[in-house]
CSV table of C-alpha atoms in Angstrom, one decimal:
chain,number,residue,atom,x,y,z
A,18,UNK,CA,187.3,107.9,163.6
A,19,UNK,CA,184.4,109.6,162.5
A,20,UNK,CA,180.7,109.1,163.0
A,21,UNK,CA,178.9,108.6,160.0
A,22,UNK,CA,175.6,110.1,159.3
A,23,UNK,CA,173.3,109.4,156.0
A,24,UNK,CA,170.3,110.8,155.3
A,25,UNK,CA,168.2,109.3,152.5
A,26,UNK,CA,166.2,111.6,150.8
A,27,UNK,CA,166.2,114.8,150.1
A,28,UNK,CA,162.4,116.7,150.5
A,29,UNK,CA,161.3,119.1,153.4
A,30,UNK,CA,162.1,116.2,156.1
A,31,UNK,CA,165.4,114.8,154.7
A,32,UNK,CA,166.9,118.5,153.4
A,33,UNK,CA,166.2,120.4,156.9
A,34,UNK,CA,167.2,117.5,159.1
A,35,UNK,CA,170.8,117.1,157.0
A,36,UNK,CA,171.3,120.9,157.3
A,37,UNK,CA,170.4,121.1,161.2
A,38,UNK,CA,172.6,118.4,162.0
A,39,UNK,CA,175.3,120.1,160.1
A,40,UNK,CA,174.3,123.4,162.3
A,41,UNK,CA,174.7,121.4,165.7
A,42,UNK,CA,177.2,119.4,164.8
A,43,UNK,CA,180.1,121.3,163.5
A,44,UNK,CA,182.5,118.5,164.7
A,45,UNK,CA,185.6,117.1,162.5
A,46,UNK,CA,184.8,113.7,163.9
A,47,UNK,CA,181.5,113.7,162.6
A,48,UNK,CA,180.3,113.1,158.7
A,49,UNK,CA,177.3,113.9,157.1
A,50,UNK,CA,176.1,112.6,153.7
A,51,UNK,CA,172.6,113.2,151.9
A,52,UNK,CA,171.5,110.7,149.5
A,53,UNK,CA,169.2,111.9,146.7
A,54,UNK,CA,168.4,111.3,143.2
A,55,UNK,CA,168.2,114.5,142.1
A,56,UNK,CA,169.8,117.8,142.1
A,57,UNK,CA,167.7,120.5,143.1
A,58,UNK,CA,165.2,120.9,146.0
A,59,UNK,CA,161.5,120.1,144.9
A,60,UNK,CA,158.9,121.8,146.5
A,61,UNK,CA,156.1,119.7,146.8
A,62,UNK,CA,153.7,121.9,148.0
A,63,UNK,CA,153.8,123.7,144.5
A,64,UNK,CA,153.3,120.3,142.3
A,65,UNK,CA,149.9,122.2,141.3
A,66,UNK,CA,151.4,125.2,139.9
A,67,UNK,CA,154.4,123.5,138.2
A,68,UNK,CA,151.4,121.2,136.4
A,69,UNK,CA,149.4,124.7,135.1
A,70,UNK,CA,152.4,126.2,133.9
A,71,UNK,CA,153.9,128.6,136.2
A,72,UNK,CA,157.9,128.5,137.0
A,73,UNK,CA,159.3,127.4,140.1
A,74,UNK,CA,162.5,129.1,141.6
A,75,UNK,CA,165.3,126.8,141.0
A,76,UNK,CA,166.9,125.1,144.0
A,77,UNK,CA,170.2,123.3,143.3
A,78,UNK,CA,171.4,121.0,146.6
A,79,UNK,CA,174.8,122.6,145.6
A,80,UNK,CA,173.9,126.0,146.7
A,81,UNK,CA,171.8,125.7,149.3
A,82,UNK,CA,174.3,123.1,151.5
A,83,UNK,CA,177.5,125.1,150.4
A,84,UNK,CA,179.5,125.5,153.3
A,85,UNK,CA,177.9,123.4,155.5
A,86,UNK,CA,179.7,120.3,155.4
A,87,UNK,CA,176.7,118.4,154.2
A,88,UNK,CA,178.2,116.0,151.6
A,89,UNK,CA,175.4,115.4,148.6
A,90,UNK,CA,175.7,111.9,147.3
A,91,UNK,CA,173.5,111.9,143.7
A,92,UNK,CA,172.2,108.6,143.5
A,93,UNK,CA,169.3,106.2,143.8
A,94,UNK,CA,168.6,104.2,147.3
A,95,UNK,CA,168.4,100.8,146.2
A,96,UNK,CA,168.6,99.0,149.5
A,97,UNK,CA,168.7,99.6,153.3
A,98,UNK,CA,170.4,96.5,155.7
A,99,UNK,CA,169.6,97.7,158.8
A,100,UNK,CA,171.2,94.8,160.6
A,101,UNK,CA,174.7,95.5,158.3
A,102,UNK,CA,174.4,99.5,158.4
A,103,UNK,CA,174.5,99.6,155.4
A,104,UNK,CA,172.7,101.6,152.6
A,105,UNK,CA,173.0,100.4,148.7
A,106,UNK,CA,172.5,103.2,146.1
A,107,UNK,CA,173.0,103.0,142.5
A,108,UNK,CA,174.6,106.3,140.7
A,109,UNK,CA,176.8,105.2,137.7
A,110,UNK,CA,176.6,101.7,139.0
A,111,UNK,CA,175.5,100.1,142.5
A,112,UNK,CA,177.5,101.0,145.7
A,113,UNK,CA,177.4,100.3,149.1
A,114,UNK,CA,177.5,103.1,152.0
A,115,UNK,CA,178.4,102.2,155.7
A,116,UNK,CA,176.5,104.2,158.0
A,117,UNK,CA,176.7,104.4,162.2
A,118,UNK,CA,173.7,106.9,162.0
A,119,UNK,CA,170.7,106.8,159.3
A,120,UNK,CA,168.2,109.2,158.7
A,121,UNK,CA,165.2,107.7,156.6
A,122,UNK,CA,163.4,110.2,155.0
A,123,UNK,CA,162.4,108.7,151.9
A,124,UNK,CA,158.9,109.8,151.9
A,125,UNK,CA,155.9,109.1,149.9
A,126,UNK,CA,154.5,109.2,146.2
A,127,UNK,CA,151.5,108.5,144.2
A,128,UNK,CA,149.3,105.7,144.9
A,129,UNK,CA,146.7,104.4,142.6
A,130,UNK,CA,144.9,102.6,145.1
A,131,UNK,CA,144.8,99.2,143.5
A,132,UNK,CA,142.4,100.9,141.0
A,133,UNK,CA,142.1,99.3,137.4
A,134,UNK,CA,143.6,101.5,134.5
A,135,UNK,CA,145.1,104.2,137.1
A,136,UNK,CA,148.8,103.4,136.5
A,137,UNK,CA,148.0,103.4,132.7
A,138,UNK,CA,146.0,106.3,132.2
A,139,UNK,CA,145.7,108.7,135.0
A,140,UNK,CA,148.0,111.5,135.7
A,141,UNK,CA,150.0,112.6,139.0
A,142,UNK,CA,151.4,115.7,140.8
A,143,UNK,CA,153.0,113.4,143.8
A,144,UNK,CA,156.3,114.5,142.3
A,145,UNK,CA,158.3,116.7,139.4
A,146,UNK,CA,158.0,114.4,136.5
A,147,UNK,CA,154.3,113.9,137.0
A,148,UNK,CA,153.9,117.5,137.4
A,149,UNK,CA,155.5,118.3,134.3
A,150,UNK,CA,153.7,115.5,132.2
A,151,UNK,CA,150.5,117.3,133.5
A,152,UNK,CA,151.8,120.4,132.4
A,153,UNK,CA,152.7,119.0,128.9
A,154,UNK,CA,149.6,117.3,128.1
A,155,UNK,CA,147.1,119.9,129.8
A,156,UNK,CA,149.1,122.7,127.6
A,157,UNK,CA,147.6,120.3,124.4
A,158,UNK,CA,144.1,120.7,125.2
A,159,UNK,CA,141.6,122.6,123.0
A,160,UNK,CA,138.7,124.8,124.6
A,161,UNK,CA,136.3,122.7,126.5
A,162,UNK,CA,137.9,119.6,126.8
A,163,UNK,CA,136.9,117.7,129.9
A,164,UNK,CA,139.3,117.2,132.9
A,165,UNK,CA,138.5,114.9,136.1
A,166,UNK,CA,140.2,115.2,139.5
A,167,UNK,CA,139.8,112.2,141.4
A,168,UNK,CA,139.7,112.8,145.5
A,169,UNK,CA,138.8,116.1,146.9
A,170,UNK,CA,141.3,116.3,149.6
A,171,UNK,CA,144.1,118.8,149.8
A,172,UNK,CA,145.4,118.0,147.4
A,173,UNK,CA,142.7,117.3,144.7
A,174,UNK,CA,141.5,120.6,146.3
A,175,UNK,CA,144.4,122.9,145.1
A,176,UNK,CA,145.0,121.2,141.9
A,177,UNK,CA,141.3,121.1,140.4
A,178,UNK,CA,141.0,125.0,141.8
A,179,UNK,CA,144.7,125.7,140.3
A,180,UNK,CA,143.7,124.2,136.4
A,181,UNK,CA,140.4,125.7,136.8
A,182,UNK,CA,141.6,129.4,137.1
A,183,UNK,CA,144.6,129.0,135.2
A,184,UNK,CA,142.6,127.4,132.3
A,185,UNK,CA,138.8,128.8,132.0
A,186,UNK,CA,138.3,127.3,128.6
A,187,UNK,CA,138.2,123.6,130.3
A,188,UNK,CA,135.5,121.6,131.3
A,189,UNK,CA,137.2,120.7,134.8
A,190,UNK,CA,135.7,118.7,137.3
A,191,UNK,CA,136.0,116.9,140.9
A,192,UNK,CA,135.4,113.6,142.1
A,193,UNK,CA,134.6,113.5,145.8
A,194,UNK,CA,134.4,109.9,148.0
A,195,UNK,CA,132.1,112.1,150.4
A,196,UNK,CA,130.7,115.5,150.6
A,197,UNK,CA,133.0,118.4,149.4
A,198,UNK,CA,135.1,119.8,152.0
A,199,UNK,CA,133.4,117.3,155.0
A,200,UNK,CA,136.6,117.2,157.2
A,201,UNK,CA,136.1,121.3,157.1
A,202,UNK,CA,134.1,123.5,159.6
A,203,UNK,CA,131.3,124.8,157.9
A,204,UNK,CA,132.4,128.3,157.2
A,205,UNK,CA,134.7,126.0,155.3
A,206,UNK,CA,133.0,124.1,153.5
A,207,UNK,CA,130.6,126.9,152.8
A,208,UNK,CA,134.2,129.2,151.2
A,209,UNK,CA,135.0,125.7,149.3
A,210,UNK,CA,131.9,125.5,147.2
A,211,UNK,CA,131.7,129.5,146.4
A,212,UNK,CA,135.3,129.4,145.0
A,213,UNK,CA,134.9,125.9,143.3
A,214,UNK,CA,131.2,127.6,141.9
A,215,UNK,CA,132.6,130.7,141.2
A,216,UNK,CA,135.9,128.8,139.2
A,217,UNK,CA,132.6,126.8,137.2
A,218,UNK,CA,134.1,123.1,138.5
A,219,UNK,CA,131.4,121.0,138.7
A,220,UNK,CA,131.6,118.6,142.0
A,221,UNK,CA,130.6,114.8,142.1
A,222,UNK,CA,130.2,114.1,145.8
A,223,UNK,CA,129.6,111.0,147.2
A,224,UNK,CA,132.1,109.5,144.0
A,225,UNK,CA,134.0,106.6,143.7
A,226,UNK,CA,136.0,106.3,140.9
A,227,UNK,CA,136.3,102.1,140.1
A,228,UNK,CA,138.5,102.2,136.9
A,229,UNK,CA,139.7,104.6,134.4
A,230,UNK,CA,140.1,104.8,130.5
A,231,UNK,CA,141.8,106.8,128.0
A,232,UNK,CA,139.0,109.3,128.0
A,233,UNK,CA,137.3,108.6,130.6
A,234,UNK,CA,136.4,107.4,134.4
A,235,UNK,CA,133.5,105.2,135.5
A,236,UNK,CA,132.0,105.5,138.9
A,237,UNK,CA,130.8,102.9,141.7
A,238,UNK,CA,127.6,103.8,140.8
A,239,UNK,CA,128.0,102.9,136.6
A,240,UNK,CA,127.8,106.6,135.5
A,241,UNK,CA,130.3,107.3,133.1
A,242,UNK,CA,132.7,110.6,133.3
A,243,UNK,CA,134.4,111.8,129.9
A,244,UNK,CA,137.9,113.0,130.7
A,245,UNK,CA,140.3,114.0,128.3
A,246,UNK,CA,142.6,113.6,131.3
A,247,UNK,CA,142.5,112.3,134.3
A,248,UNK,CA,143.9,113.6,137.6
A,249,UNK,CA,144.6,111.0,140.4
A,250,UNK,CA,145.2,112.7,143.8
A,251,UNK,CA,143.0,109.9,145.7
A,252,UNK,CA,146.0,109.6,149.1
A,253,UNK,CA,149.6,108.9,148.8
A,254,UNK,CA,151.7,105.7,149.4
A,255,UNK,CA,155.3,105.4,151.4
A,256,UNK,CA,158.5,104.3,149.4
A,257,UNK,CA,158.4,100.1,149.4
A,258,UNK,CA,162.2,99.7,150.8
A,259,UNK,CA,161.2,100.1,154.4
A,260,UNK,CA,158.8,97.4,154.2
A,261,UNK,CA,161.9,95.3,152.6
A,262,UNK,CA,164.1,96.0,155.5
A,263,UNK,CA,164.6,94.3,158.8
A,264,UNK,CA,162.9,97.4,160.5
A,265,UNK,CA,159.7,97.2,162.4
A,266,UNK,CA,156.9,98.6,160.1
A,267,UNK,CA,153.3,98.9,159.9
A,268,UNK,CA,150.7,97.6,157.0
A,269,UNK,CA,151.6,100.8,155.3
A,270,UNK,CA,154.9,100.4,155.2
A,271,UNK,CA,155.7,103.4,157.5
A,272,UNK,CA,158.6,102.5,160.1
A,273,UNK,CA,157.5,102.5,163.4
A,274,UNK,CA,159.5,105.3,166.2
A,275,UNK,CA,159.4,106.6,169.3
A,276,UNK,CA,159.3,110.3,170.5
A,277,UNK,CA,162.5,111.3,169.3
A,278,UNK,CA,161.9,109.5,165.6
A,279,UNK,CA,164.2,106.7,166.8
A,280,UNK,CA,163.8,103.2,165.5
A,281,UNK,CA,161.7,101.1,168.0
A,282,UNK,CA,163.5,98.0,166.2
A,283,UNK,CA,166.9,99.7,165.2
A,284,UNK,CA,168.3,102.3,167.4
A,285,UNK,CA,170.4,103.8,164.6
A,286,UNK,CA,168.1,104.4,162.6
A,287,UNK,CA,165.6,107.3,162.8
A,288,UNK,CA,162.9,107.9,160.7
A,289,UNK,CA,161.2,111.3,159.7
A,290,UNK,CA,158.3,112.7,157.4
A,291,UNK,CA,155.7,110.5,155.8
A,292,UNK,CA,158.2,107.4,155.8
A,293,UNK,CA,157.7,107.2,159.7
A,294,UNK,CA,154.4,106.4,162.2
A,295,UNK,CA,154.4,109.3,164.3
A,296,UNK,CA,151.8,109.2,167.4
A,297,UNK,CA,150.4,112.4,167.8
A,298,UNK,CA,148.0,114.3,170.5
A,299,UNK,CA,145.2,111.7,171.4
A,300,UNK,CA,147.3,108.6,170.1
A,301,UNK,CA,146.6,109.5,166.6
A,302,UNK,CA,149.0,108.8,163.6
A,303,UNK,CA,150.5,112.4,162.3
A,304,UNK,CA,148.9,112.7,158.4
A,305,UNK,CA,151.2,112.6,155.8
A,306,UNK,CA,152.2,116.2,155.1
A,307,UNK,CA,154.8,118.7,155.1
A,308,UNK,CA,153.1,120.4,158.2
A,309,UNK,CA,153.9,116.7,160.0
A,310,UNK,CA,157.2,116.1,158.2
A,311,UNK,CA,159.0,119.4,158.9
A,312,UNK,CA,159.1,118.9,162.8
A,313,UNK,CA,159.9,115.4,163.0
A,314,UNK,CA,163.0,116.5,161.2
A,315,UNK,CA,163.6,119.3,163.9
A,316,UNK,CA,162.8,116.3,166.4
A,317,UNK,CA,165.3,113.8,165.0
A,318,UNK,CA,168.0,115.9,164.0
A,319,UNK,CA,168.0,117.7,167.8
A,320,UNK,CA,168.2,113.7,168.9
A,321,UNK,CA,171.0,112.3,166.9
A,322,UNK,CA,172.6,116.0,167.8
A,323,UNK,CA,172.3,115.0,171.4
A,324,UNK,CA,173.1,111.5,172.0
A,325,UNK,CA,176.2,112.3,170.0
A,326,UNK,CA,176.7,115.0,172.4
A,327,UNK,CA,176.0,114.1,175.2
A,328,UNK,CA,173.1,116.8,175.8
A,329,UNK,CA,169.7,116.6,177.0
A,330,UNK,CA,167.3,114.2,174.3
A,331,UNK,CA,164.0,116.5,173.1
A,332,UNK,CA,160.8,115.3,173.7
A,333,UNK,CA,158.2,117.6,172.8
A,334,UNK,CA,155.1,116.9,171.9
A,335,UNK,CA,153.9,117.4,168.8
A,336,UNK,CA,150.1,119.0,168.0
A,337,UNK,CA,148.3,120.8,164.9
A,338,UNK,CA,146.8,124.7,164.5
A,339,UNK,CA,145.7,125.1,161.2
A,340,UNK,CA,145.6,123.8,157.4
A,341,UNK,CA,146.2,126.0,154.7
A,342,UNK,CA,145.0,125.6,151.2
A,343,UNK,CA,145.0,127.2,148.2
A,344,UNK,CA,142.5,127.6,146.0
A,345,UNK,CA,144.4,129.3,142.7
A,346,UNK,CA,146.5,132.5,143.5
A,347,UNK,CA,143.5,134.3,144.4
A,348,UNK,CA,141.4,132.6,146.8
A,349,UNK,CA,142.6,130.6,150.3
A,350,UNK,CA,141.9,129.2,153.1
A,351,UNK,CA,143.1,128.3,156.6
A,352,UNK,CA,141.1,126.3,158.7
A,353,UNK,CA,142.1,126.1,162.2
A,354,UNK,CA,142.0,122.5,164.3
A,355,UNK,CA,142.5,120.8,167.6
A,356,UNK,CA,145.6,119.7,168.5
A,357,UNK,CA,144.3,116.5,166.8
A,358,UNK,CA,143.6,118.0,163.8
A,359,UNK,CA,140.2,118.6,163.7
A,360,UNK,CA,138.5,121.8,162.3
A,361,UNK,CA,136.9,124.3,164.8
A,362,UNK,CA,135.1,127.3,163.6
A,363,UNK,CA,137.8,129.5,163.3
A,364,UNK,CA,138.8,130.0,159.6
A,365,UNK,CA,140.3,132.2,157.2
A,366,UNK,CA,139.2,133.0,153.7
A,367,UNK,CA,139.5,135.1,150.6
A,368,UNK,CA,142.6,137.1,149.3
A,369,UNK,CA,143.6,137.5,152.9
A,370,UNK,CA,144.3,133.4,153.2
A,371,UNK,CA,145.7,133.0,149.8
A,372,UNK,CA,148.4,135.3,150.7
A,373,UNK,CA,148.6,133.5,154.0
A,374,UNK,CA,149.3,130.4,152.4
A,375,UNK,CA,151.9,131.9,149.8
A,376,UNK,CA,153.8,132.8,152.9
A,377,UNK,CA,153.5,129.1,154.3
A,378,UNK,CA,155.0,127.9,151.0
A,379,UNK,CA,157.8,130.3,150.9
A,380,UNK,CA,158.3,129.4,154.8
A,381,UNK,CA,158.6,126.0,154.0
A,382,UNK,CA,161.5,126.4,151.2
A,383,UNK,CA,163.0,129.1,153.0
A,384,UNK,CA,163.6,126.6,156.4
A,385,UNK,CA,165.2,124.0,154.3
A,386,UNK,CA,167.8,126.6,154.2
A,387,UNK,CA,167.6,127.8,157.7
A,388,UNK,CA,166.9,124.3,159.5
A,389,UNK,CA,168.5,126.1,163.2
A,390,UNK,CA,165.3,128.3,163.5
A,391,UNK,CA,162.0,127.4,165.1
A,392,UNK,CA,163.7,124.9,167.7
A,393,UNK,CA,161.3,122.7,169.5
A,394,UNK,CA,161.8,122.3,173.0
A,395,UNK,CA,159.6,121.6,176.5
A,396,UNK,CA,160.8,124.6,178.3
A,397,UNK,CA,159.7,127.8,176.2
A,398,UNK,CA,156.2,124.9,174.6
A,399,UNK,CA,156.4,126.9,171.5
A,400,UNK,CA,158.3,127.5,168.3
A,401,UNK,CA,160.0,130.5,167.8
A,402,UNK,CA,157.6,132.6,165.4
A,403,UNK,CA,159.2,132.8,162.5
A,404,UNK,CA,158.7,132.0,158.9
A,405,UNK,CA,159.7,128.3,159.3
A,406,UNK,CA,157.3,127.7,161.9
A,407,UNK,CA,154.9,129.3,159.5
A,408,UNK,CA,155.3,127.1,157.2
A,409,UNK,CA,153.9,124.3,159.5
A,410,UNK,CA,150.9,124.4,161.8
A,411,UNK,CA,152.4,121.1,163.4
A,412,UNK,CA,153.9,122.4,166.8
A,413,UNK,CA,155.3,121.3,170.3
A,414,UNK,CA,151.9,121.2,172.8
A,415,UNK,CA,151.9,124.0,175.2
């Protein structure tokens, strides 16, 4: 009888840990399905670019897992019993999948935070759609209409830089909760305000956004922002069915594993990417990113692979190098950090880091397709250097 394996989802985590199992487990006893609700490959790292304009090479599930074994169920995950093993999706009409091995990797999307007038009026790059309702309504704005992004993280970073160069003619600016850049070393924050200067984005630090209109965004302080649209990129929140489940989760929703991503409640299930809480070096959660998701995927699919097997269960620690941000296609930087993930001095700028991180991107698709390569283990404490592992500064600890 075979063993049934379902991944849910279909991003960075889901699509590399479906192919790797495929690559270590080319068994006739064993099945492997991958739930997702759409047909191509998004990559989510590019949201910004997609929103400005610029055309994404196409990634249909159907190429990219031909051959493999991987079967690709298009649906929508409805429901998870963990206690059943089952998983209910809804294609042309609900339908319930037995599983004796499940992969969560549903991820995360946008999260308004609670605040008023967000989900009405406010825009998002958290996922395709959002992306291209950015594009569509940014591609209908005249010369020097204003536009506000609200949270200066990564991502607020690389979007508000991205419309900025694409689009000179707007009035674009960024809302920041703190000082610009303050999780940054200072050659990094220094690089931040030149390019964000230089790109004429005019920076509200120390800015909390407490509601937002139709044309505009007021402030904890009263002032009043015109905005002819409104950016949202304040955090992200995980998909709700977890927290719906029998599985042990946190307050966020996040499913709670050990080392090898396995269920502390459900040994079944594993959980990968933003959907799980991953303990990291000095007992910190792993942030929400693509740098964290891609090796918990490497981690979980190398533990399914060898329970199943019989071989020798991975547990290598995980740690952090370096983040890389774009700041439009000319201008980058990489700021290096402590295996906890804070900055040092070290950092890369300029033309130099912008192609840097253009590699990173590319890495990150291209491992989706090559999920074997960049195999962490304990004995060699390092990921083989290649353009996967590029693509994530999140490695095993020496």
């Amino acid at each position: 009888m075979q063993h049934r394996i379902i991944v849910l989802g279909a991003g960075y985590s889901g699509a590399i840990a479906a192919g790797r199992l495929a690559r270590r487990l080319r068994r006739e006893d064993v099945a492997i399905t991958l739930v997702n609700a759409e047909p191509d490959f998004v990559e989510r790292v590019r949201m910004h670019q997609l929103a400005v304009g610029q055309e994404l090479t196409p990634r249909p599930f159907s190429e990219m897992f031909a051959g493999t074994g991987v079967k690709l169920k298009l649906a929508k995950v409805t429901g998870v019993d963990a206690d059943r093993k089952t998983v209910t999706v809804d294609a042309d009409g609900p339908e319930e999948l037995p599983y004796d091995t499940l992969v969560y990797a549903l991820g995360s999307g946008w999260n308004t935070q609670g605040v008023p007038g967000t989900a009405e009026h406010a825009h998002d790059i958290a996922a395709r759609p959002g992306a291209l309702r950015l594009r569509e309504r940014l591609a209908g704005l005249a010369a020097g209409e204003p536009v506000v992004v609200v949270g200066a993280g990564l991502t607020g970073l690389e979007a508000a830089t991205e419309i900025a160069e694409a689009r000179p003619d707007l009035d674009v600016s960024l809302a920041a909760r703190g000082e610009l850049g303050d999780w940054l070393s200072p050659k990094g924050r220094r690089h931040v305000r030149k390019v964000t200067a230089k790109l004429g984005i005019t920076v509200h630090e120390h800015t909390a956004v407490t509601s937002v209109g139709a044309d505009r965004v007021t402030t904890a302080d009263g002032r009043t922002l015109p905005a002819a649209v409104t950016l949202w990129t304040a955090g992200f929140a995980v998909h709700p069915l977890a927290g719906a489940t029998a599985l042990e989760t946190t307050g966020t929703g996040q499913i709670v594993v050990d080392d090898t991503m396995r269920s502390v409640s459900h040994p079944d299930v594993y959980a990968i990417g933003d959907a799980a809480l991953v303990m990291g070096p000095g007992d910190k959660p792993l942030r929400m990113s693509c740098a964290s998701g891609v090796p918990t995927a490497w981690q979980a699919a190398d533990s399914v692979a060898a329970r199943l097997t019989g071989g020798k269960i991975p547990h290598a620690p995980l740690r952090y190098f370096n983040q890389c941000v774009s700041l439009g296609r000319k201008e980058g930087l990489i700021q290096y950090v402590t295996a906890d993930d804070r900055a040092v001095n070290a950092a890369l700028t300029g033309r130099f880091a912008a192609f840097y991180k253009e590699l990173v991107c590319k890495g990150a698709a291209w491992g989706v397709v090559n999920p074997t390569l960049g195999i962490p283990t304990r004995s060699r404490g390092v990921v083989a250097a290649t353009p996967e592992t590029s693509a994530t500064p999140l490695r095993p600890a020496a």
